[in-house]
mmCIF file of C-alpha atoms and ligand atoms in Angstrom:
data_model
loop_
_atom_site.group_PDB
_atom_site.id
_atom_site.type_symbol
_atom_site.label_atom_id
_atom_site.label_comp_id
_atom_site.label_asym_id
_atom_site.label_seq_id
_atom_site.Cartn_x
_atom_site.Cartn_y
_atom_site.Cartn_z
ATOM 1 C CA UNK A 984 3.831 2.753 7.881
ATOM 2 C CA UNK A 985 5.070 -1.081 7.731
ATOM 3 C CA UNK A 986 5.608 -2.016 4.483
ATOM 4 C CA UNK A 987 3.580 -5.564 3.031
ATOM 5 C CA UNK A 988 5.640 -8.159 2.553
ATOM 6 C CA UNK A 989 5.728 -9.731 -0.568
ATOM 7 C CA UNK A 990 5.826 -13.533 -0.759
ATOM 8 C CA UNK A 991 8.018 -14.840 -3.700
ATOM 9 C CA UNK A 992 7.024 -18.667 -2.792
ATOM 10 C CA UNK A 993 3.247 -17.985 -2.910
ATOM 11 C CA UNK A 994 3.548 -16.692 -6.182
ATOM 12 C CA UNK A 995 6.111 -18.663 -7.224
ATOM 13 C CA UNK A 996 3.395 -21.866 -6.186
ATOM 14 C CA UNK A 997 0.833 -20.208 -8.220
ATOM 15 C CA UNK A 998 2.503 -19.898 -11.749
ATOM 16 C CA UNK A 999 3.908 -23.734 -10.949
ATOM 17 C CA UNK A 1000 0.214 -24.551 -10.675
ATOM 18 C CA UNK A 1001 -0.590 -23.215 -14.196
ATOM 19 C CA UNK A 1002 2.601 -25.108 -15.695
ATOM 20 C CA UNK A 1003 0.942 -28.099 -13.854
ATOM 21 C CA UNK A 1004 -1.390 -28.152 -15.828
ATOM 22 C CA UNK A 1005 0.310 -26.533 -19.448
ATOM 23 C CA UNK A 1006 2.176 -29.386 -18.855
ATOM 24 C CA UNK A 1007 -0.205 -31.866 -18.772
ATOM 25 C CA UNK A 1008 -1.315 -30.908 -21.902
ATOM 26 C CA UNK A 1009 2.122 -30.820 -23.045
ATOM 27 C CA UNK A 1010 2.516 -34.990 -22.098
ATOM 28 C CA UNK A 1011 -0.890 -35.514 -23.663
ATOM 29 C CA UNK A 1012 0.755 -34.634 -26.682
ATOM 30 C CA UNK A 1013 3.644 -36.560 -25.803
ATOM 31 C CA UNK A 1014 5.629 -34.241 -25.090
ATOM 32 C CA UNK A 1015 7.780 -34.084 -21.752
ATOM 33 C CA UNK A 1016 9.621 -30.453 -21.187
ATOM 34 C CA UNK A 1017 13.365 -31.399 -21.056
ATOM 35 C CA UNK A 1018 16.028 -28.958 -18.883
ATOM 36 C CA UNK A 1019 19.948 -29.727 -18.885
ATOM 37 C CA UNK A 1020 21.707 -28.093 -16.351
ATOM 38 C CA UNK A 1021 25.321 -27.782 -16.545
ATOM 39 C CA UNK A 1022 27.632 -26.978 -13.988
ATOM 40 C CA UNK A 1023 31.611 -26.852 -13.868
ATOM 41 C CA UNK A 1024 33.816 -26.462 -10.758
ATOM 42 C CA UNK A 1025 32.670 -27.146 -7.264
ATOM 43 C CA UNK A 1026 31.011 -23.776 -5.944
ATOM 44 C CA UNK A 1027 28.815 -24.137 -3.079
ATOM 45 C CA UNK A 1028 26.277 -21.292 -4.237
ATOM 46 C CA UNK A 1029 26.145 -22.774 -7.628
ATOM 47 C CA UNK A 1030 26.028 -26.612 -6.621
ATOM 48 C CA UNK A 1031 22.696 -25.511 -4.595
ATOM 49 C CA UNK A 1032 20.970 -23.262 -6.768
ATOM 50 C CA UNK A 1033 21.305 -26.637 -9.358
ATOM 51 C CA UNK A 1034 19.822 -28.282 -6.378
ATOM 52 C CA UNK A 1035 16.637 -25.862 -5.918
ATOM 53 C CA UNK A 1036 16.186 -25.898 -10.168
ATOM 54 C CA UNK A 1037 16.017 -29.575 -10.508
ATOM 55 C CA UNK A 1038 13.928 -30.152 -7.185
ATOM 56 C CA UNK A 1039 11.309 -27.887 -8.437
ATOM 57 C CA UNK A 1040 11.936 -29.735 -12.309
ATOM 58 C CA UNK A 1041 11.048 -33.271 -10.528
ATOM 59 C CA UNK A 1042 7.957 -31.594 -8.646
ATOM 60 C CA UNK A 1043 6.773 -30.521 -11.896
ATOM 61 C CA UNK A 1044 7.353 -34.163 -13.585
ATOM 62 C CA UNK A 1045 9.816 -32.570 -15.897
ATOM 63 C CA UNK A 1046 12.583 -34.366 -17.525
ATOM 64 C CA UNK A 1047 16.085 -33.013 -16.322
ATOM 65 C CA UNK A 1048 19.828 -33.844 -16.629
ATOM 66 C CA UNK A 1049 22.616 -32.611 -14.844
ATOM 67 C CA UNK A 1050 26.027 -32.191 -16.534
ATOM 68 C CA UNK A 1051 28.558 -31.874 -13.848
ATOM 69 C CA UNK A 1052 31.953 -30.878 -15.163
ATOM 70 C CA UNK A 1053 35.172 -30.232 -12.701
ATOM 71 C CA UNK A 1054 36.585 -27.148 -13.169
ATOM 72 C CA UNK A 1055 39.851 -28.230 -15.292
ATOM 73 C CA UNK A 1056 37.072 -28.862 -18.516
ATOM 74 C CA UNK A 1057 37.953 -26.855 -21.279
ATOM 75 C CA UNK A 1058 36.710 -24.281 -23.474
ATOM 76 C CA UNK A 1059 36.230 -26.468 -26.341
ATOM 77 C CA UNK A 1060 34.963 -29.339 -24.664
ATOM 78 C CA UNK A 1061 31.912 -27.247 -22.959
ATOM 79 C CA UNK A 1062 31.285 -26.017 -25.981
ATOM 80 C CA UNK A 1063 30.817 -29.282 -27.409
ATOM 81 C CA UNK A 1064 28.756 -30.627 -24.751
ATOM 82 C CA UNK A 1065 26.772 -27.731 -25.239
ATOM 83 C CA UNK A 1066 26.506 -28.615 -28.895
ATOM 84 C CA UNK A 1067 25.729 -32.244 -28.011
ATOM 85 C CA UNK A 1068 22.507 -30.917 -25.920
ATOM 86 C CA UNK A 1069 21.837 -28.279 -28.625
ATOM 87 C CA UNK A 1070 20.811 -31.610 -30.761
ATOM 88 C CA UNK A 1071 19.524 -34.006 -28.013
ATOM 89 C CA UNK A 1072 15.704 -34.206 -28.479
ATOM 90 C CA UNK A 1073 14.607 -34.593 -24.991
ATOM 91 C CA UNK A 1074 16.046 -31.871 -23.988
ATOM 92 C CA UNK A 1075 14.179 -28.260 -24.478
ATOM 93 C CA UNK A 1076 16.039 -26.081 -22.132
ATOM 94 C CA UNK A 1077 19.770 -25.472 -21.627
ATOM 95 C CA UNK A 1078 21.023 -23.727 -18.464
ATOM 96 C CA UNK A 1079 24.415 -23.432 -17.898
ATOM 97 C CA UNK A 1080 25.304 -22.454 -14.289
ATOM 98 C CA UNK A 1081 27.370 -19.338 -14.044
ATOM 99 C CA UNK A 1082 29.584 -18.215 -12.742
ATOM 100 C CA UNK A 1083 32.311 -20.643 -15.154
ATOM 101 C CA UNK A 1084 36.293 -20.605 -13.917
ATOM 102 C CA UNK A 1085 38.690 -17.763 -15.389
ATOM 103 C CA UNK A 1086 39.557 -19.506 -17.879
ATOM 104 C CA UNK A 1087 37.050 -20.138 -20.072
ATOM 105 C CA UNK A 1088 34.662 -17.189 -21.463
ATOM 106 C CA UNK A 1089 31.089 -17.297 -20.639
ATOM 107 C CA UNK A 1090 30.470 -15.229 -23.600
ATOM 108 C CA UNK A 1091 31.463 -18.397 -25.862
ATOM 109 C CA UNK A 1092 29.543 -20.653 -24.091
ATOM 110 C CA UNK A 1093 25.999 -18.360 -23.939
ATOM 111 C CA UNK A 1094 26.360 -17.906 -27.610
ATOM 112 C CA UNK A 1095 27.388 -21.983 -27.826
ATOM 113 C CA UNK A 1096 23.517 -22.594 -27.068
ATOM 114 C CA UNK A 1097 20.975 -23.342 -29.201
ATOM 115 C CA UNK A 1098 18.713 -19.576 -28.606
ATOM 116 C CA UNK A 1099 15.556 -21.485 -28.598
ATOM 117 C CA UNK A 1100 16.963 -23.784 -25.904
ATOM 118 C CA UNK A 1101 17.908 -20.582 -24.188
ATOM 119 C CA UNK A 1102 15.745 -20.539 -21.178
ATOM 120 C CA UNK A 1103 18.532 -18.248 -19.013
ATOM 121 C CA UNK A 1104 17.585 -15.491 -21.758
ATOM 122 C CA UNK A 1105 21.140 -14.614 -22.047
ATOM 123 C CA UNK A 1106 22.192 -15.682 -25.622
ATOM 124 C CA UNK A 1107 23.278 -12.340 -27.556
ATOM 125 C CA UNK A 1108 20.056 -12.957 -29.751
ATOM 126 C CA UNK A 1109 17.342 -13.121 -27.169
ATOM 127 C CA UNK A 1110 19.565 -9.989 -25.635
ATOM 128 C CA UNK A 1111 19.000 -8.112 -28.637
ATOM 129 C CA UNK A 1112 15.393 -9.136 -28.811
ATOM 130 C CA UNK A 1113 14.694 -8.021 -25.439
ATOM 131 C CA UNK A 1114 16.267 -4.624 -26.492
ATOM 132 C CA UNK A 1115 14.167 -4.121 -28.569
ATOM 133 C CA UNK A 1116 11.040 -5.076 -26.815
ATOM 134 C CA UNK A 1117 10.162 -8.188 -28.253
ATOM 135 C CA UNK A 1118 12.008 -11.180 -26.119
ATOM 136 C CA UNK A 1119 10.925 -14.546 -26.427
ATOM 137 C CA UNK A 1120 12.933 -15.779 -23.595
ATOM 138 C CA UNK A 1121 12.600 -13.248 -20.724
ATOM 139 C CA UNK A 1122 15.756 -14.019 -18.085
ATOM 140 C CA UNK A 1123 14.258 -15.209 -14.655
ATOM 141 C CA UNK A 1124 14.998 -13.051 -12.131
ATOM 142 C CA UNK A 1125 14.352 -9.967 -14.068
ATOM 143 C CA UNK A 1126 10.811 -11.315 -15.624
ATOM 144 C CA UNK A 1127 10.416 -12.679 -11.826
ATOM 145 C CA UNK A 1128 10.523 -9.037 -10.473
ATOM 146 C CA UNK A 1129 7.832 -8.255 -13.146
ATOM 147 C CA UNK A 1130 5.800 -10.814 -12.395
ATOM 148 C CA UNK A 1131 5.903 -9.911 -8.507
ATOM 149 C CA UNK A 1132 4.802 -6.457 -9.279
ATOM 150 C CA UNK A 1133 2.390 -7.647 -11.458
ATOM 151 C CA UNK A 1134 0.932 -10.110 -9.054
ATOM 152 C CA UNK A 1135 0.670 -7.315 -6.430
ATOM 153 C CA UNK A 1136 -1.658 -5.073 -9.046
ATOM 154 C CA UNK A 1137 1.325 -2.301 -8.442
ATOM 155 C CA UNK A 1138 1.221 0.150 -11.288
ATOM 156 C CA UNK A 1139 4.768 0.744 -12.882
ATOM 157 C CA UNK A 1140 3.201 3.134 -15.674
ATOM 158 C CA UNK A 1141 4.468 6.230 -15.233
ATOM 159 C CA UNK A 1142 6.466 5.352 -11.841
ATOM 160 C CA UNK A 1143 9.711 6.413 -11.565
ATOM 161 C CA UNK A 1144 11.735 2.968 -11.142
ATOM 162 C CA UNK A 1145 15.365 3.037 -9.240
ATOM 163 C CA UNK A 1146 17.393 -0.051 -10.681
ATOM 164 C CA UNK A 1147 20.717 -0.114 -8.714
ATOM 165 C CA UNK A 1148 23.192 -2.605 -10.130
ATOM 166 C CA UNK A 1149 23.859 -2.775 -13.713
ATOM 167 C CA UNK A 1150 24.809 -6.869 -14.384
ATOM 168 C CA UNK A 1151 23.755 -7.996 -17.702
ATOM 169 C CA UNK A 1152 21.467 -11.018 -15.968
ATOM 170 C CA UNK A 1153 19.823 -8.329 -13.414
ATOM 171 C CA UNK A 1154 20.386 -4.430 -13.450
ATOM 172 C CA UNK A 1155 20.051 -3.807 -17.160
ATOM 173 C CA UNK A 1156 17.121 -6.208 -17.750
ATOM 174 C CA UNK A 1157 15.213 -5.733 -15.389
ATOM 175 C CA UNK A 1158 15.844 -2.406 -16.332
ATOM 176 C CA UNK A 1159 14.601 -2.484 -19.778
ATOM 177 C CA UNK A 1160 11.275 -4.793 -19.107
ATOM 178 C CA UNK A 1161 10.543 -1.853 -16.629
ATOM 179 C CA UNK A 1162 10.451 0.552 -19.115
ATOM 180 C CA UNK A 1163 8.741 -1.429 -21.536
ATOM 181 C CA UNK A 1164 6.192 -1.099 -18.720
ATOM 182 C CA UNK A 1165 6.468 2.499 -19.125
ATOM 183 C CA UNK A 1166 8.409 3.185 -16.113
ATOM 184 C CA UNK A 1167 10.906 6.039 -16.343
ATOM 185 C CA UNK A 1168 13.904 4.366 -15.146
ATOM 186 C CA UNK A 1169 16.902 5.428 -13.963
ATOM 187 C CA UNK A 1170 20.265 2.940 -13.391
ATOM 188 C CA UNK A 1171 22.816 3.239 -10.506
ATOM 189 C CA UNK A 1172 26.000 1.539 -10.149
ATOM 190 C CA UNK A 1173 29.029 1.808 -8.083
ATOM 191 C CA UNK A 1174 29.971 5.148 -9.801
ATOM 192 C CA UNK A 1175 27.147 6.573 -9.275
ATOM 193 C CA UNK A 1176 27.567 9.819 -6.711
ATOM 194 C CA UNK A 1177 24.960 10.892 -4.905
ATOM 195 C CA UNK A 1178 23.314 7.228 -4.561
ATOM 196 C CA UNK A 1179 20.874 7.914 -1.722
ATOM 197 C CA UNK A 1180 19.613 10.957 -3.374
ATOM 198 C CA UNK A 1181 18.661 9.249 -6.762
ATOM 199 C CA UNK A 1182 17.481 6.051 -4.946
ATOM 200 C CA UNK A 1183 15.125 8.448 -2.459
ATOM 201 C CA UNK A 1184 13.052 9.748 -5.658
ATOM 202 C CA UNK A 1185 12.325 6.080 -6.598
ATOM 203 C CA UNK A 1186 8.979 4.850 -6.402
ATOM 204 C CA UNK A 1187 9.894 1.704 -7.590
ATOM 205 C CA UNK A 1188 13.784 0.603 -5.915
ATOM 206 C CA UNK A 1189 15.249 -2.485 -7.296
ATOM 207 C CA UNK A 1190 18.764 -3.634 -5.671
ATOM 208 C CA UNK A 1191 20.733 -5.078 -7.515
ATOM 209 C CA UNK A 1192 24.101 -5.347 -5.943
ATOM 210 C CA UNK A 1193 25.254 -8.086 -3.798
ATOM 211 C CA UNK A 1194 26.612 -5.303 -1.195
ATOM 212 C CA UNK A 1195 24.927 -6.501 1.407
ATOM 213 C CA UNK A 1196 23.018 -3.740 3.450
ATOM 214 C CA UNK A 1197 24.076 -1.054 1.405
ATOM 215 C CA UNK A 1198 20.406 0.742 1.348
ATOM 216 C CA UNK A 1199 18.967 1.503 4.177
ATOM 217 C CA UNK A 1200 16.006 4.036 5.335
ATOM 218 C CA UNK A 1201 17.665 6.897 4.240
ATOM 219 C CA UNK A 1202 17.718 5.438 0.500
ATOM 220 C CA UNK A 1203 14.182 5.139 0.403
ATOM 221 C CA UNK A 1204 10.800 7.378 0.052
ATOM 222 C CA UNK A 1205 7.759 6.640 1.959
ATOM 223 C CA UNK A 1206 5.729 4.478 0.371
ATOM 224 C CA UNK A 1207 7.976 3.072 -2.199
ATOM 225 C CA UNK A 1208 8.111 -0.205 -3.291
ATOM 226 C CA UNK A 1209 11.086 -2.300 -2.730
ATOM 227 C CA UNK A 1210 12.772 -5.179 -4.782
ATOM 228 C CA UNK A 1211 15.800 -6.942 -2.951
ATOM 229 C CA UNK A 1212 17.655 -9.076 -5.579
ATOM 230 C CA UNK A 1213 20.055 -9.293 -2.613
ATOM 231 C CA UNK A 1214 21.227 -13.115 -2.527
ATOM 232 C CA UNK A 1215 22.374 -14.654 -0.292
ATOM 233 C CA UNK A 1216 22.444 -12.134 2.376
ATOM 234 C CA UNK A 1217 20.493 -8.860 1.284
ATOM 235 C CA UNK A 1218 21.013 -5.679 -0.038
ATOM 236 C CA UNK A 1219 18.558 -3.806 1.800
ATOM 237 C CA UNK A 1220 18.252 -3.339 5.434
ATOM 238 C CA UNK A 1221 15.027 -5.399 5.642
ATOM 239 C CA UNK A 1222 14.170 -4.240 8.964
ATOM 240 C CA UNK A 1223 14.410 -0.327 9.082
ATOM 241 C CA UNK A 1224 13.319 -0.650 5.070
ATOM 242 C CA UNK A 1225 10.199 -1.984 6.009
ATOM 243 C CA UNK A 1226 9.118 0.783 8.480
ATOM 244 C CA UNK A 1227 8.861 3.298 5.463
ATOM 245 C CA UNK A 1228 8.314 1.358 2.348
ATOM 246 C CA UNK A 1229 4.927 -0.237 1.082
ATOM 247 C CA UNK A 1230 5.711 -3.017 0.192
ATOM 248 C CA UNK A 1231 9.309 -5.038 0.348
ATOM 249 C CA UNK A 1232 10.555 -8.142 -0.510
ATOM 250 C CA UNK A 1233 12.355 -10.403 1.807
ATOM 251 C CA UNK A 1234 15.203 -12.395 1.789
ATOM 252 C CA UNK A 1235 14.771 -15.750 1.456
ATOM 253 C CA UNK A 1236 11.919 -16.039 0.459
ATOM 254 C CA UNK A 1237 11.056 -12.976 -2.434
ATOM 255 C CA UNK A 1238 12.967 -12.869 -5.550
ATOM 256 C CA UNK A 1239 14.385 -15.784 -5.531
ATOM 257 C CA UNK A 1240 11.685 -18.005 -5.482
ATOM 258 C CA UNK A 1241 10.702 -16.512 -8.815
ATOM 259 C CA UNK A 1242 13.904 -17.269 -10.474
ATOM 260 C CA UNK A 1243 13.135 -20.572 -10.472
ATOM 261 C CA UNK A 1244 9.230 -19.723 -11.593
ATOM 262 C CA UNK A 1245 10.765 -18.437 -14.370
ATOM 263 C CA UNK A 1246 13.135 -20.579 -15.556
ATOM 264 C CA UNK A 1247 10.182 -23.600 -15.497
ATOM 265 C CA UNK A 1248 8.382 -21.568 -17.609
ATOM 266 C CA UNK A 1249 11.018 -20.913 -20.236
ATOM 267 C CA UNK A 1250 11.336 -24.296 -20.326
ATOM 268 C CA UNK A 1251 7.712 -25.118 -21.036
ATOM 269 C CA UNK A 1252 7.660 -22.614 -23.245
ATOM 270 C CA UNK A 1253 10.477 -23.638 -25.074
ATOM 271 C CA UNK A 1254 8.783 -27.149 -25.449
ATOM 272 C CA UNK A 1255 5.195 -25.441 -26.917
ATOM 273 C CA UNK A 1256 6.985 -23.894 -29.001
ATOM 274 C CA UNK A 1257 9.126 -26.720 -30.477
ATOM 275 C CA UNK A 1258 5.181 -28.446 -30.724
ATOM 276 C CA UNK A 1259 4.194 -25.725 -32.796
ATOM 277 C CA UNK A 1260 7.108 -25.736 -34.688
ATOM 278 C CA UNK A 1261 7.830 -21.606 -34.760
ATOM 279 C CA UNK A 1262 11.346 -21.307 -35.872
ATOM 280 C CA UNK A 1263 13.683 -18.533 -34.599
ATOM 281 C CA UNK A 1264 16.232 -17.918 -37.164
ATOM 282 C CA UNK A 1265 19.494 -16.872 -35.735
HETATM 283 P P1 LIG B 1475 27.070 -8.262 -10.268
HETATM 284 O O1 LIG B 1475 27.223 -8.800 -11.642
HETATM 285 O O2 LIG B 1475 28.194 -8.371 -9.299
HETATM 286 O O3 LIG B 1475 26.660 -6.733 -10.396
HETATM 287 C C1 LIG B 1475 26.523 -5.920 -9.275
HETATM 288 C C2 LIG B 1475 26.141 -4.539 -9.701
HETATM 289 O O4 LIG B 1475 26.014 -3.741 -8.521
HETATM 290 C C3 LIG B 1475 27.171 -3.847 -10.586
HETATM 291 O O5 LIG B 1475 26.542 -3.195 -11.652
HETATM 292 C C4 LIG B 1475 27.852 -2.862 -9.641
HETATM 293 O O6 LIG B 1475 28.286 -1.675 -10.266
HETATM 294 C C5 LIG B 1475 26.739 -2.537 -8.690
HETATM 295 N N1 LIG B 1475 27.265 -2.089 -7.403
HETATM 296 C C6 LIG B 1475 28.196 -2.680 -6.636
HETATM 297 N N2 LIG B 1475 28.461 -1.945 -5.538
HETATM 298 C C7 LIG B 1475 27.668 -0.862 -5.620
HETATM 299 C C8 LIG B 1475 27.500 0.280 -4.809
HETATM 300 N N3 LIG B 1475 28.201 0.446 -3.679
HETATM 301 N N4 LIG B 1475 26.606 1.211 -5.184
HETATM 302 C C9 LIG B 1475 25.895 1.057 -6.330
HETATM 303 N N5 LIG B 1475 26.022 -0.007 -7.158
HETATM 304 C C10 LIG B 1475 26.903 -0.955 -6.795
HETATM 305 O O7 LIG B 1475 25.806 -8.911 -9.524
HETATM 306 P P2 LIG B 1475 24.443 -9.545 -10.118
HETATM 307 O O8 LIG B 1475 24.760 -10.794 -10.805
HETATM 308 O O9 LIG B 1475 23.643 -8.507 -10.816
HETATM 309 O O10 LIG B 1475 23.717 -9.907 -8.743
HETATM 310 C C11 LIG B 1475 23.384 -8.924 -7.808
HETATM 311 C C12 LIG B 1475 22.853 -9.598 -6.564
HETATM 312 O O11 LIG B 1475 21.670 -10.311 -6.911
HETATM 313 C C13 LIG B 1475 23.774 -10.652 -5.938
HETATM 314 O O12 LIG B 1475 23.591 -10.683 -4.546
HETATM 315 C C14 LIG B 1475 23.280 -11.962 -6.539
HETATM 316 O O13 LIG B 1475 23.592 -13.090 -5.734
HETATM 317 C C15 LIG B 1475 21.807 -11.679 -6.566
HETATM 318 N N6 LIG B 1475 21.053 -12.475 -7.520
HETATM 319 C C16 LIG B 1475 19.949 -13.088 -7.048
HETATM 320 C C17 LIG B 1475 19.183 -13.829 -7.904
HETATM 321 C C18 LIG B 1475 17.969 -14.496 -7.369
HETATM 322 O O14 LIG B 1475 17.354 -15.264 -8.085
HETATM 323 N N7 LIG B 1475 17.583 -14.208 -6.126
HETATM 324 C C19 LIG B 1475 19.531 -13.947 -9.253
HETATM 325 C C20 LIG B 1475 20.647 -13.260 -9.727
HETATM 326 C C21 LIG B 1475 21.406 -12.521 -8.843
HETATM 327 P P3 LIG B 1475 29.460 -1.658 -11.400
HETATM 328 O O15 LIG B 1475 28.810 -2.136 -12.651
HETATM 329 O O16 LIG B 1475 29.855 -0.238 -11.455
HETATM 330 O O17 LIG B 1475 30.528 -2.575 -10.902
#
């Protein structure tokens, strides 16, 4: 068997098509969805993930800003510019590029922002509301890998799903919107013994890890489906993988493209839903 390969940027075009036009609507109203990206220090990865969030913002005609901070900025005075684009009107989203220098806590800074400006999905309340299985902000990649399975018309009901990393942007997640599909899940992590026994009884593998190539054939069951969160390099061995699994994802080119989906349709979302004027209270 050779798996199908599962192209991230086809669906990725297809849900920017639908916020095409969502957002359309959206400037009929006259309203323009609004994204402020902030990044501190200058990280290479980070400086060009900005780079792929606000290319995609322009294609869509969305407003964007870019806060670039250098890496001495302090706690307090993120914070503050966080507060200052918690109150700026034209803005609708607030990203804020991780990961931050040692020195200042990330923790402070996710909570800093406003949670229905939270488009990441990582503020402690739309954490807890994902919990408990009724997010308003999914976080991208996670709600990407959904979306890919979705898209595909594979059935995660009653699957048994292999997540292996346990981040709190990825692993744990992803893990939980899989079993609100009503997959029966199970989490690995670098403790984990026995890893290529648990990962062979997934049907559904998501890696998780940034170890690159640490799964390989042996990790995997015929016919199983497999998510490579891997980024930049990946952590499955794409080519033996793909001789035994249905379908894969590739890297460049699968998850990744979804990220960014994602995050352009927190955004409009968050911008609907200033329109319509639903309150979260925090
Ligand atoms: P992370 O915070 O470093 O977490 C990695 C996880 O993998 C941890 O839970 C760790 O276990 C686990 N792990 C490490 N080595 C392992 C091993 N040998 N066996 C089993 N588990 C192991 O990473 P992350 O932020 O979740 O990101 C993971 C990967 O996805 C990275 O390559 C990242 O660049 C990529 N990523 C891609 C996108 C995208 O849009 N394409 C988005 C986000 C992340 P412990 O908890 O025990 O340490």
């Amino acid at each position: 068997m050779t798996a199908k390969i599962i192209d991230g940027k086809a669906v990725r075009d297809e849900i920017l098509c639908q916020l095409k036009n969502e957002m359309e609507t959206l400037k009929q109203q006259g309203v323009t969805p609004g994204l402020a990206v902030v990044i501190v220090g200058d990280n290479p990865a980070s400086k060009l993930y900005v780079g792929m969030k606000i290319k995609k913002c322009k294609e869509l005609g969305m407003h964007s800003a870019v806060h670039e901070k250098s890496a001495d900025i302090t706690q307090e005075e993120l914070v503050a510019l966080i507060h200052q684009l918690n109150e700026d009107e034209n803005i609708h989203g607030i990203l804020v590029q991780l990961p931050l220098p040692a020195h200042i806590q990330e923790e402070a800074i996710i909570s800093a922002i406003d949670a229905k400006k939270d488009v990441d999905g990582f503020h402690p309340y739309n954490v807890g509301n994902l919990m408990i299985g009724d997010a308003y902000f999914l976080p991208c990649t996670p709600a990407g890998i959904i979306a890919l399975l979705k898209h595909y018309n594979m059935e995660i009901a009653g699957k048994h799903a292999v997540v292996v990393g346990r981040s709190n942007i990825v692993g744990k997640p992803v893990s939980l919107l899989l079993l609100e599909e009503h997959a029966t899940v199970t989490m690995c992590h670098s403790k984990t013994s026995n890893l290529a026994e648990i990962v062979s009884q997934g049907d559904i593998v998501i890696a998780a890890t940034g170890r690159p190539d640490l799964l390989g054939k042996e990790h995997i069951k015929p016919g199983a489906v497999v998510i490579d969160v891997g980024s930049p390099k990946s952590d499955v061995k794409f080519e033996e993988v793909k001789e035994v699994a249905s379908y894969i994802t590739p890297v460049p080119g699968g998850v990744g493209p979804m990220t960014i989906a994602m995050l352009m349709k927190n955004t409009v979302l968050a911008a609907k839903q200033r329109i319509e004027n639903t309150t979260i209270q925090v």
